[in-house]
Coordinates of C-alpha atoms in Angstrom, one line a residue:
Chain I
M30 CA -39.9 8.0 -27.3
A31 CA -37.5 9.4 -30.0
A32 CA -34.0 9.2 -29.4
E33 CA -33.4 12.7 -28.3
I34 CA -31.8 14.9 -25.5
A35 CA -34.7 16.7 -24.0
L36 CA -34.4 19.4 -21.4
N37 CA -37.1 21.2 -19.9
F38 CA -36.2 22.7 -16.5
Q39 CA -35.8 25.7 -14.2
K40 CA -32.8 26.3 -12.0
T41 CA -32.6 29.4 -9.7
F42 CA -29.5 30.5 -7.5
V43 CA -30.6 32.8 -4.7
G44 CA -30.1 36.4 -5.7
R45 CA -29.9 35.6 -9.5
A46 CA -32.3 35.5 -12.4
S47 CA -33.6 31.9 -12.8
I48 CA -32.4 29.9 -15.4
T49 CA -35.0 28.2 -17.8
A50 CA -33.9 25.7 -20.4
Q51 CA -36.0 24.1 -23.1
L52 CA -34.3 22.3 -25.8
R53 CA -34.5 19.0 -27.7
C54 CA -31.8 17.6 -29.9
A55 CA -31.7 14.4 -31.7
L56 CA -29.1 11.6 -30.6
D57 CA -29.0 10.1 -33.9
P58 CA -27.1 10.9 -36.2
P59 CA -24.9 12.1 -33.4
S60 CA -24.5 16.0 -33.4
V61 CA -22.8 18.8 -31.6
T62 CA -25.2 21.3 -29.8
I63 CA -24.0 24.8 -29.0
L64 CA -25.0 26.5 -25.8
F65 CA -24.2 30.0 -26.7
G66 CA -24.2 33.1 -24.7
P67 CA -22.3 35.8 -22.7
S68 CA -20.7 34.9 -19.6
G69 CA -23.2 34.8 -16.7
S70 CA -26.0 33.9 -19.1
G71 CA -26.6 30.5 -17.4
K72 CA -25.2 28.3 -20.1
T73 CA -22.7 26.7 -17.9
T74 CA -25.5 25.9 -15.4
I75 CA -27.6 24.4 -18.0
L76 CA -24.4 22.1 -18.8
R77 CA -23.9 21.4 -15.2
C78 CA -27.6 20.3 -14.6
L79 CA -27.1 18.1 -17.6
A80 CA -24.1 16.5 -16.1
G81 CA -26.0 16.0 -12.7
L82 CA -23.5 18.3 -10.8
E83 CA -26.4 20.8 -10.2
Q84 CA -30.1 20.0 -9.6
P85 CA -33.0 21.9 -11.2
E86 CA -35.9 22.9 -8.9
E87 CA -38.4 22.0 -11.6
G88 CA -38.7 20.1 -14.7
T89 CA -37.3 17.2 -16.5
I90 CA -34.0 16.0 -18.2
S91 CA -34.1 12.8 -20.3
V92 CA -31.5 11.5 -22.8
G93 CA -33.0 8.7 -25.1
E94 CA -34.9 6.3 -23.0
E95 CA -33.2 7.2 -19.9
L96 CA -34.9 9.8 -17.4
W97 CA -32.1 11.5 -15.6
F98 CA -34.0 14.2 -13.7
D99 CA -37.7 14.6 -12.9
A100 CA -38.4 17.0 -10.1
A101 CA -42.0 16.0 -9.7
N102 CA -41.2 12.3 -9.2
R103 CA -38.1 12.9 -7.4
V104 CA -36.0 11.2 -9.9
T105 CA -32.3 12.4 -9.8
V106 CA -29.6 10.2 -11.5
P107 CA -26.2 10.9 -10.1
P108 CA -23.4 12.0 -12.4
Q109 CA -21.7 8.7 -11.8
A110 CA -24.5 6.8 -13.5
R111 CA -25.0 9.1 -16.4
R112 CA -22.0 7.8 -18.5
L113 CA -20.8 11.1 -19.4
G114 CA -17.6 12.9 -20.7
Y115 CA -17.5 15.9 -19.0
M116 CA -14.8 18.5 -19.6
A117 CA -14.7 21.5 -17.0
Q118 CA -13.4 25.0 -18.5
D119 CA -10.0 24.7 -16.8
Y120 CA -9.8 20.9 -17.4
A121 CA -9.6 19.7 -13.9
L122 CA -6.7 17.3 -14.5
F123 CA -5.7 15.3 -11.4
P124 CA -2.3 16.6 -10.2
N125 CA -1.6 13.4 -8.4
Y126 CA -1.8 11.2 -11.4
T127 CA 0.2 11.2 -14.6
V128 CA -1.4 11.8 -18.1
E129 CA -1.9 8.2 -18.4
G130 CA -3.1 7.9 -14.9
N131 CA -5.7 10.6 -15.5
I132 CA -6.9 9.0 -18.6
A133 CA -7.2 5.4 -16.8
Y134 CA -8.9 7.0 -13.7
G135 CA -12.6 6.6 -14.8
L136 CA -11.8 3.0 -16.5
T137 CA -13.2 1.0 -13.8
G138 CA -14.5 -2.5 -14.2
L139 CA -12.0 -3.2 -17.0
S140 CA -9.2 -5.9 -16.9
A141 CA -5.7 -4.5 -16.9
Q142 CA -5.2 -5.5 -20.4
E143 CA -8.4 -3.7 -21.6
K144 CA -7.6 -0.6 -19.7
K145 CA -4.1 -0.5 -21.3
A146 CA -5.5 -0.9 -24.6
R147 CA -7.9 1.8 -24.1
V148 CA -5.5 4.2 -22.7
D149 CA -3.2 3.5 -25.7
E150 CA -6.1 4.0 -28.1
V151 CA -7.1 7.5 -26.8
L152 CA -3.5 8.6 -26.4
H153 CA -3.0 7.7 -30.1
L154 CA -6.3 9.2 -31.2
L155 CA -5.1 12.8 -29.6
Q156 CA -1.5 12.4 -30.5
I157 CA -0.4 12.6 -26.9
E158 CA 1.6 9.3 -26.4
S159 CA 4.9 11.0 -25.9
M160 CA 3.2 12.7 -22.8
A161 CA 1.8 9.5 -21.1
Q162 CA 4.3 9.5 -18.2
Q163 CA 4.1 13.2 -17.7
N164 CA 2.3 15.1 -14.9
P165 CA -0.4 17.2 -16.0
T166 CA 1.1 20.3 -14.4
Q167 CA 4.1 20.3 -16.7
L168 CA 2.0 20.4 -19.9
S169 CA 1.0 23.7 -21.9
G170 CA -2.6 24.7 -22.1
G171 CA -3.2 23.0 -25.4
Q172 CA -1.7 19.8 -24.3
Q173 CA -3.8 19.7 -21.0
Q174 CA -6.9 20.2 -23.2
R175 CA -6.0 17.2 -25.3
V176 CA -5.5 15.1 -22.1
A177 CA -8.9 16.3 -20.7
L178 CA -10.5 15.3 -23.7
A179 CA -8.8 12.0 -23.8
R180 CA -10.0 11.4 -20.2
A181 CA -13.4 12.3 -21.2
I182 CA -13.7 10.1 -24.0
A183 CA -11.9 7.1 -22.8
R184 CA -14.9 5.7 -21.1
R185 CA -16.8 5.9 -24.4
P186 CA -19.5 8.1 -22.8
R187 CA -23.0 8.2 -24.3
L188 CA -22.8 12.2 -24.0
L189 CA -20.1 14.4 -24.3
L190 CA -20.3 17.8 -22.3
L191 CA -17.7 20.5 -23.1
D192 CA -17.6 23.7 -21.0
E193 CA -15.7 26.4 -23.0
P194 CA -13.3 23.8 -24.4
L195 CA -10.9 26.5 -26.0
S196 CA -11.2 29.4 -23.7
A197 CA -8.1 28.6 -21.8
L198 CA -6.0 28.6 -24.7
D199 CA -4.2 31.8 -26.4
T200 CA -6.0 33.2 -29.5
P201 CA -3.6 31.9 -32.2
M202 CA -3.7 28.4 -31.0
R203 CA -7.5 28.5 -30.4
A204 CA -8.4 28.6 -34.2
R205 CA -6.3 25.6 -35.2
L206 CA -7.4 23.6 -32.1
C207 CA -11.1 24.6 -32.7
K208 CA -10.9 23.0 -36.1
D209 CA -9.1 19.8 -34.6
L210 CA -11.8 19.4 -32.2
R211 CA -14.5 19.6 -34.8
T212 CA -12.6 16.8 -36.9
L213 CA -12.3 14.8 -33.6
L214 CA -16.0 15.1 -32.8
T215 CA -17.0 14.0 -36.2
Q216 CA -14.7 11.1 -35.7
L217 CA -16.1 10.1 -32.4
A218 CA -19.7 10.3 -33.4
I219 CA -20.8 10.9 -29.8
P220 CA -23.8 13.4 -29.1
S221 CA -22.0 16.6 -27.8
V222 CA -23.2 19.6 -26.0
V223 CA -20.6 22.4 -26.1
V224 CA -20.6 25.7 -24.1
T225 CA -19.1 28.7 -25.8
H226 CA -19.4 32.5 -25.9
D227 CA -17.3 32.6 -29.0
W228 CA -19.3 32.7 -32.4
T229 CA -16.6 31.4 -34.4
E230 CA -16.3 28.4 -32.2
A231 CA -20.2 28.0 -32.5
L232 CA -19.9 28.1 -36.4
V233 CA -17.1 25.7 -36.8
L234 CA -18.2 23.2 -34.1
G235 CA -21.9 23.3 -34.1
D236 CA -24.5 21.4 -35.8
H237 CA -27.3 23.1 -33.7
M238 CA -27.2 26.0 -31.4
A239 CA -29.3 27.7 -28.6
V240 CA -28.7 31.3 -27.8
I241 CA -28.8 32.1 -24.1
D242 CA -28.9 35.3 -22.3
N243 CA -30.2 36.1 -18.7
G244 CA -31.1 32.5 -18.1
R245 CA -33.5 32.3 -21.1
M246 CA -33.1 30.4 -24.3
L247 CA -33.8 33.0 -27.1
Q248 CA -33.4 31.0 -30.3
T249 CA -32.5 27.6 -31.4
G250 CA -31.5 26.5 -35.0
T251 CA -28.5 25.8 -36.9
P252 CA -25.6 28.3 -36.1
Q253 CA -25.7 29.7 -39.5
D254 CA -29.5 30.3 -39.5
V255 CA -29.2 31.7 -35.8
F256 CA -26.5 34.2 -36.8
S257 CA -27.8 35.3 -40.1
R258 CA -31.4 35.4 -39.0
P259 CA -31.6 36.3 -35.5
I260 CA -35.3 36.3 -34.6
N261 CA -35.1 39.8 -32.7
A262 CA -32.8 42.4 -31.9
E263 CA -32.0 40.8 -28.5
V264 CA -30.5 37.8 -30.2
A265 CA -28.6 40.0 -32.8
H266 CA -27.1 41.8 -30.0
V267 CA -26.1 38.6 -28.0
V268 CA -24.7 36.9 -31.3
G269 CA -22.9 40.0 -32.5
I270 CA -22.8 39.0 -36.0
E271 CA -25.3 39.6 -38.6
T272 CA -24.2 38.3 -42.0
V273 CA -23.2 34.6 -42.3
V274 CA -23.3 33.2 -45.8
Q275 CA -21.6 30.2 -47.5
G276 CA -18.9 31.0 -49.8
T277 CA -16.0 29.4 -51.8
I278 CA -12.4 30.6 -51.9
T279 CA -11.4 30.8 -55.6
E280 CA -8.3 32.6 -55.4
V281 CA -5.6 33.5 -53.1
R282 CA -2.9 36.4 -54.0
D283 CA -1.0 39.0 -51.9
E284 CA -2.7 37.7 -48.8
L285 CA -6.0 38.5 -50.2
A286 CA -8.7 35.9 -50.8
T287 CA -11.4 35.9 -53.4
V288 CA -14.4 34.4 -52.2
Q289 CA -17.3 33.3 -54.5
I290 CA -20.8 33.6 -52.7
G291 CA -23.5 32.4 -55.2
T292 CA -23.0 34.9 -58.4
V293 CA -20.9 37.7 -56.4
T294 CA -17.4 37.7 -55.1
V295 CA -16.1 39.5 -52.2
T296 CA -12.6 40.1 -51.2
A297 CA -11.2 39.0 -47.6
L298 CA -8.1 38.6 -45.8
A299 CA -6.5 35.2 -46.6
S300 CA -6.2 33.0 -43.6
P301 CA -3.9 29.9 -44.0
H302 CA -5.0 26.5 -42.6
F303 CA -8.3 26.1 -44.2
G304 CA -9.7 24.6 -47.4
P305 CA -12.0 26.5 -49.9
D306 CA -15.2 26.0 -48.2
V307 CA -15.9 28.8 -45.8
F308 CA -18.6 30.9 -43.9
V309 CA -18.2 34.5 -44.8
C310 CA -19.1 36.5 -41.7
L311 CA -19.8 40.3 -41.5
R312 CA -20.7 42.5 -38.6
A313 CA -23.6 45.0 -39.7
E314 CA -21.7 47.9 -38.1
D315 CA -18.7 47.2 -40.6
V316 CA -21.0 47.6 -43.6
T317 CA -21.6 51.2 -45.0
L318 CA -24.1 52.2 -47.4
E319 CA -23.4 54.6 -50.4
L320 CA -25.4 55.9 -53.4
T321 CA -24.7 53.7 -56.5
G322 CA -23.1 56.5 -58.4
S323 CA -20.4 57.7 -55.7
A324 CA -16.7 57.3 -56.1
D325 CA -15.0 54.3 -54.8
T326 CA -13.4 54.5 -51.5
S327 CA -10.5 52.4 -49.9
A328 CA -12.9 49.6 -49.1
R329 CA -12.3 46.7 -51.3
N330 CA -15.8 45.4 -51.3
H331 CA -18.6 47.3 -53.2
L332 CA -21.8 45.4 -53.8
K333 CA -24.8 46.6 -55.4
G334 CA -28.3 45.6 -54.1
T335 CA -31.8 46.4 -53.2
V336 CA -33.3 47.2 -50.0
Q337 CA -35.3 44.2 -48.4
T338 CA -36.1 45.2 -44.8
I339 CA -35.5 48.4 -42.7
I340 CA -35.6 47.9 -39.1
S341 CA -35.5 50.9 -36.6
L342 CA -33.4 50.4 -33.6
G343 CA -33.6 53.7 -31.9
A344 CA -30.8 55.9 -32.9
L345 CA -29.7 53.2 -35.4
V346 CA -31.4 51.4 -38.4
Q347 CA -30.7 48.0 -39.4
V348 CA -31.2 47.7 -43.2
T349 CA -30.9 44.4 -45.2
L350 CA -29.9 44.2 -48.8
D351 CA -30.3 41.6 -51.4
C352 CA -26.9 41.9 -53.3
G353 CA -26.9 38.2 -54.4
F354 CA -26.9 37.3 -50.8
L355 CA -28.7 39.0 -47.7
L356 CA -26.4 41.6 -46.3
T357 CA -27.1 43.5 -43.2
A358 CA -25.8 46.9 -42.5
L359 CA -26.2 49.2 -39.4
I360 CA -26.7 52.8 -40.2
T361 CA -27.9 56.0 -38.4
Q362 CA -31.5 57.4 -38.7
S363 CA -29.9 60.6 -40.4
A364 CA -27.9 58.5 -42.9
L365 CA -31.1 56.8 -43.9
R366 CA -32.9 60.2 -44.4
E367 CA -30.0 61.4 -46.6
L368 CA -29.9 58.2 -48.7
N369 CA -33.5 58.5 -49.1
L370 CA -33.8 54.8 -48.5
R371 CA -37.2 52.9 -49.1
L372 CA -38.0 49.1 -49.5
G373 CA -36.8 48.1 -53.0
S374 CA -34.3 51.2 -53.2
A375 CA -31.2 50.4 -55.3
I376 CA -28.0 51.2 -53.1
R377 CA -24.5 50.0 -53.0
A378 CA -22.7 48.5 -49.9
A379 CA -19.1 48.9 -49.0
F380 CA -16.9 47.0 -46.6
K381 CA -13.2 46.4 -46.1
A382 CA -11.5 43.1 -46.9
G383 CA -10.3 43.1 -43.3
A384 CA -14.0 43.3 -41.8
V385 CA -14.9 40.1 -43.6
H386 CA -14.3 37.0 -41.2
L387 CA -13.6 33.7 -43.0
I388 CA -14.5 30.7 -40.9
P389 CA -13.8 27.1 -42.0
R390 CA -16.8 25.0 -43.1
R391 CA -17.0 21.3 -43.3
Chain K
M17 CA 13.6 8.8 34.2
N18 CA 10.6 6.6 34.5
W19 CA 10.6 4.4 31.4
T20 CA 7.4 2.9 32.5
A21 CA 5.6 6.5 32.5
I22 CA 7.1 7.0 29.0
G23 CA 6.1 3.8 27.7
V24 CA 2.4 4.4 28.9
T25 CA 2.3 7.9 27.5
C26 CA 3.8 6.8 23.9
Q27 CA 1.3 3.9 23.8
L28 CA -1.6 6.3 24.8
A29 CA -0.5 8.9 22.1
S30 CA 0.0 6.4 19.4
L31 CA -3.3 4.7 20.0
T32 CA -5.2 8.1 20.2
S33 CA -3.5 9.2 16.8
I34 CA -4.7 6.0 15.2
A35 CA -8.1 6.2 16.5
L36 CA -8.4 9.8 15.5
L37 CA -7.4 9.1 12.0
V38 CA -10.2 6.4 11.8
I39 CA -12.8 8.5 13.6
G40 CA -11.6 12.0 12.4
L41 CA -11.6 11.2 8.6
P42 CA -15.4 10.8 8.2
I43 CA -16.2 13.8 10.7
A44 CA -13.7 16.1 8.8
Y45 CA -15.3 15.0 5.5
W46 CA -18.6 15.7 6.8
L47 CA -17.5 19.2 8.2
A48 CA -15.6 20.0 4.9
Y49 CA -18.4 19.1 2.4
S50 CA -21.7 19.3 4.2
T51 CA -24.0 22.3 3.1
W52 CA -26.3 21.9 6.2
R53 CA -27.0 25.4 7.5
W54 CA -26.6 24.3 11.3
K55 CA -23.3 22.7 10.6
F56 CA -21.6 25.4 12.9
L57 CA -23.3 23.7 15.9
I58 CA -21.2 20.6 15.1
E59 CA -18.1 22.5 14.3
S60 CA -18.3 24.3 17.8
I61 CA -18.6 21.0 19.6
V62 CA -15.7 19.7 17.8
A63 CA -13.5 22.7 18.8
L64 CA -14.6 22.6 22.4
P65 CA -11.7 20.8 23.8
L66 CA -9.5 23.7 22.5
V67 CA -11.0 26.2 25.0
L68 CA -12.5 24.1 27.7
P69 CA -10.3 23.5 30.8
P70 CA -9.2 19.8 30.6
T71 CA -10.5 19.4 34.3
V72 CA -14.1 20.4 33.0
L73 CA -13.9 17.9 30.2
G74 CA -12.3 15.4 32.4
F75 CA -15.1 16.0 35.0
Y76 CA -17.9 15.3 32.4
I77 CA -16.1 12.2 30.8
L78 CA -15.7 10.7 34.4
V79 CA -19.2 11.4 35.1
A80 CA -20.3 10.0 31.7
I81 CA -18.5 6.7 32.0
G82 CA -18.7 6.4 36.0
P83 CA -20.7 3.2 37.2
H84 CA -23.7 5.3 37.8
S85 CA -24.2 6.3 34.2
P86 CA -25.8 4.0 31.5
I87 CA -22.6 3.8 29.5
G88 CA -20.3 3.0 32.4
H89 CA -22.8 0.4 33.6
F90 CA -22.8 -1.3 30.2
Y91 CA -19.2 -1.2 29.8
T92 CA -18.7 -2.9 33.3
H93 CA -21.3 -5.4 32.5
I94 CA -19.6 -6.3 29.2
V95 CA -15.8 -6.0 30.1
G96 CA -16.0 -7.0 33.8
H97 CA -14.2 -3.7 35.2
P98 CA -15.2 0.0 35.2
L99 CA -14.0 2.3 32.7
P100 CA -12.6 5.2 34.9
F101 CA -9.0 4.8 36.2
S102 CA -8.2 2.3 33.4
F103 CA -6.0 2.8 30.5
Q104 CA -9.3 2.4 28.1
G105 CA -10.9 5.0 30.0
L106 CA -7.9 7.2 29.8
L107 CA -7.7 6.4 26.0
L108 CA -11.3 7.4 25.5
A109 CA -10.8 10.7 27.3
S110 CA -7.6 11.4 25.1
I111 CA -9.5 10.9 22.0
L112 CA -12.2 13.4 22.9
Y113 CA -9.6 15.8 24.2
S114 CA -7.4 15.8 21.0
L115 CA -10.4 15.6 18.6
P116 CA -10.1 19.2 17.2
F117 CA -6.3 18.7 16.7
A118 CA -6.9 15.9 14.2
V119 CA -10.3 16.9 12.8
Q120 CA -9.6 20.6 12.1
P121 CA -6.3 19.9 10.0
F122 CA -8.2 17.1 8.1
A123 CA -11.0 19.3 7.2
A124 CA -8.8 22.0 6.3
A125 CA -6.9 19.9 3.8
F126 CA -10.2 18.6 2.4
E127 CA -11.6 21.9 1.7
Q128 CA -8.4 22.9 -0.3
V129 CA -8.9 20.3 -2.7
D130 CA -10.5 21.8 -5.8
R131 CA -14.0 21.1 -6.1
K132 CA -13.9 20.8 -9.9
L133 CA -11.4 17.7 -9.4
I134 CA -14.0 16.1 -7.2
E135 CA -16.8 16.7 -9.8
A136 CA -14.5 15.3 -12.6
S137 CA -14.0 12.2 -10.6
W138 CA -17.8 11.9 -10.2
T139 CA -18.5 12.4 -14.0
L140 CA -15.8 9.7 -14.7
G141 CA -18.2 7.5 -12.8
L142 CA -16.4 7.0 -9.4
S143 CA -18.4 6.7 -6.3
K144 CA -18.1 9.4 -3.5
L145 CA -16.3 6.9 -1.5
T146 CA -13.9 5.8 -4.2
T147 CA -13.4 9.5 -5.0
F148 CA -12.4 10.0 -1.3
F149 CA -9.8 7.3 -1.4
K150 CA -8.4 7.9 -5.0
L151 CA -8.5 11.6 -5.2
I152 CA -9.2 13.4 -1.8
L153 CA -7.0 11.6 0.3
P154 CA -3.8 11.5 -1.8
L155 CA -4.3 15.4 -2.2
S156 CA -4.7 15.9 1.6
T157 CA -1.4 14.0 2.8
A158 CA 0.2 17.1 4.4
G159 CA -3.0 17.8 6.3
L160 CA -3.3 14.1 7.4
I161 CA 0.2 14.2 8.7
T162 CA -0.5 17.5 10.4
G163 CA -3.7 16.0 12.3
V164 CA -2.1 12.7 13.3
V165 CA 1.3 14.4 14.4
L166 CA -0.6 17.0 16.5
S167 CA -2.9 14.9 18.1
F168 CA 0.1 12.6 19.1
A169 CA 2.0 15.7 20.4
H170 CA -1.1 16.9 22.1
T171 CA -1.5 13.5 23.9
L172 CA 2.0 13.5 25.2
G173 CA 1.6 16.5 27.2
E174 CA -2.0 16.1 28.6
F175 CA -2.2 16.5 32.2
G176 CA -5.7 17.6 33.6
V177 CA -7.9 15.0 31.7
V178 CA -5.5 12.3 32.6
L179 CA -5.7 13.2 36.4
M180 CA -9.3 13.4 36.3
V181 CA -10.1 10.3 34.2
G182 CA -7.1 8.1 34.5
G183 CA -6.0 8.6 38.1
N184 CA -2.3 8.0 38.8
I185 CA -1.8 4.5 38.7
E186 CA 1.9 3.2 38.1
G187 CA 2.3 1.5 34.7
V188 CA -1.6 1.9 33.7
T189 CA -2.5 5.5 33.7
R190 CA 0.7 7.3 35.0
T191 CA 1.9 9.5 32.1
V192 CA 4.8 11.5 31.8
S193 CA 3.3 14.9 32.6
I194 CA 1.9 13.5 36.0
E195 CA 5.2 12.0 36.7
I196 CA 6.7 15.3 36.4
Y197 CA 4.1 16.8 38.9
D198 CA 4.9 13.8 41.2
N199 CA 8.5 14.7 41.1
V200 CA 8.2 18.1 41.8
Q201 CA 5.8 17.3 44.8
A202 CA 8.4 15.1 46.0
L203 CA 11.2 18.0 45.6
D204 CA 12.9 15.5 43.2
Y205 CA 14.0 18.4 40.9
T206 CA 16.5 16.3 39.1
A207 CA 14.1 13.7 37.8
A208 CA 11.6 16.4 36.9
A209 CA 14.2 18.3 34.9
K210 CA 15.2 15.0 33.0
T211 CA 11.6 14.1 32.2
S212 CA 10.8 17.8 31.2
A213 CA 13.7 17.9 29.0
F214 CA 12.7 14.7 27.3
L215 CA 9.2 15.9 26.8
L216 CA 10.6 19.3 25.4
V217 CA 12.8 17.7 22.9
V218 CA 10.1 15.2 21.6
S219 CA 7.4 17.9 21.3
Y220 CA 9.9 20.2 19.5
G221 CA 10.7 17.3 17.3
V222 CA 7.1 16.5 16.4
L223 CA 6.4 20.2 15.6
L224 CA 9.4 20.3 13.5
L225 CA 8.0 17.5 11.4
V226 CA 4.6 19.2 11.0
Y227 CA 6.1 22.6 9.9
A228 CA 8.6 20.7 7.5
V229 CA 5.7 18.9 5.8
N230 CA 3.5 22.1 5.6
R231 CA 6.0 24.8 4.9
R232 CA 3.6 27.2 6.1
V233 CA 2.2 28.5 9.6
W234 CA -0.2 26.1 11.1
S235 CA -3.6 27.6 12.1
I236 CA -6.0 25.9 14.4
W237 CA -9.0 26.4 12.3
P238 CA -9.5 25.7 8.6
Q239 CA -8.4 28.6 6.4
K240 CA -11.3 29.2 4.1

């Protein structure tokens, strides 16, 4: 058997749509798999089944050589025996232990000396040495998150499961901690499964991702592929972002960044904190189409291109252009007629600098 | 005041509380965490002493441990004397009579421990038993104190069950509440007043402790 995490199961809660999971991801090299979907889609349940906190009715779960769950043969490995690092959404720190006590909690079977060394190691790794003697209730959300991560990794788990690791934090802090988390996960080299509903987190953290909605896995692939090439309208709707391309920031001036994407450049709002390599993300409804000869508008970006695909979505039409990279726009049926668009038509796309989302890329 | 009766009563109440701490914890754990659909059957049995007249409970216990029952016969065979009208018999009856006063606060405290904390403990590799001692118990101390103190206080004042099962044997089964009854029967109101005042003060003190620990009104059945 190949070294991989293999999920193939079904779980039903009474009165709810059943949740079907089919996923394989390689354990070597260690990678980060994102379970992406809106709330109520079933992604947390899949993670809990992987942790052994819920039992599916049917199917199997295996990690590497170990069979963790097999409904047909009544195999259920309890969470205690799965060697996991599991982090719940609200961190679930033990209020009756200090930060140090929380981290040392799962380090059973180690000598006092080894335990101390391991606690110090993770305290240092997450830069929370100064909080060691504090009670978790005294800490801020970001600090609690670090303690919860420290506790989860202290046992050197073979699999790390993170449920919405950043959702309990406020937005400005989230972007920074998201990057920190990615750095940490790369450094740890532990296979990880992360649940999120935030596409920026999925792009920053993930190597692979599965899009989940209504209990079904709709598409799997690298985050960039899934976001930029959703297999159907349903996925496009769930992920909510249509254009994701790799670019490099070449210049920052007056808080505007010039980003090189292949042979073309676009202007975006500059964001401090990250290096030149970025994902350039655009929502289709933020892109307008205009005839090549028309006068410039207030939009910073005007790109010439040719129409590659036209997909009707009822009242709206999704048009994909090749303008050096593939760019998706969402326009009305009447706009389509007025612009007289056909496959191969030359057209100009316009979008504001503020509509361009830059996400740091490793 | 009859210090012998007070001694017997305190001994009975202490032993009952300790026994209920040992017996009550696993029952409360099961009641708090079991997902068995017929759980309410057991919940109702545990709560029965709250509503049953003590004489009814006492009667059934007396029959159950009497020399004609298998339990009573077996006990007499092993120990050499029958269970009814002995301190041991009285202790058994007190444990059953005060069961809900210990189990319900325990179960309520366990139910208030966040499920996510318990799951976090499991995923960190700790067994259910270790999780119970390292996490659930320390987070339930207020409920534990409440249960122990209430069963102590409840045993102090029990009357009907004691009379049915223990009888009225000086130095063995004569408790404070029976002492008061005897005093009144003998028209010795001075002695009855003294003993009553003593019981009142002790009971009030014990409840003060419960409320001070909990800082909220104690309710009989676990709050969901």
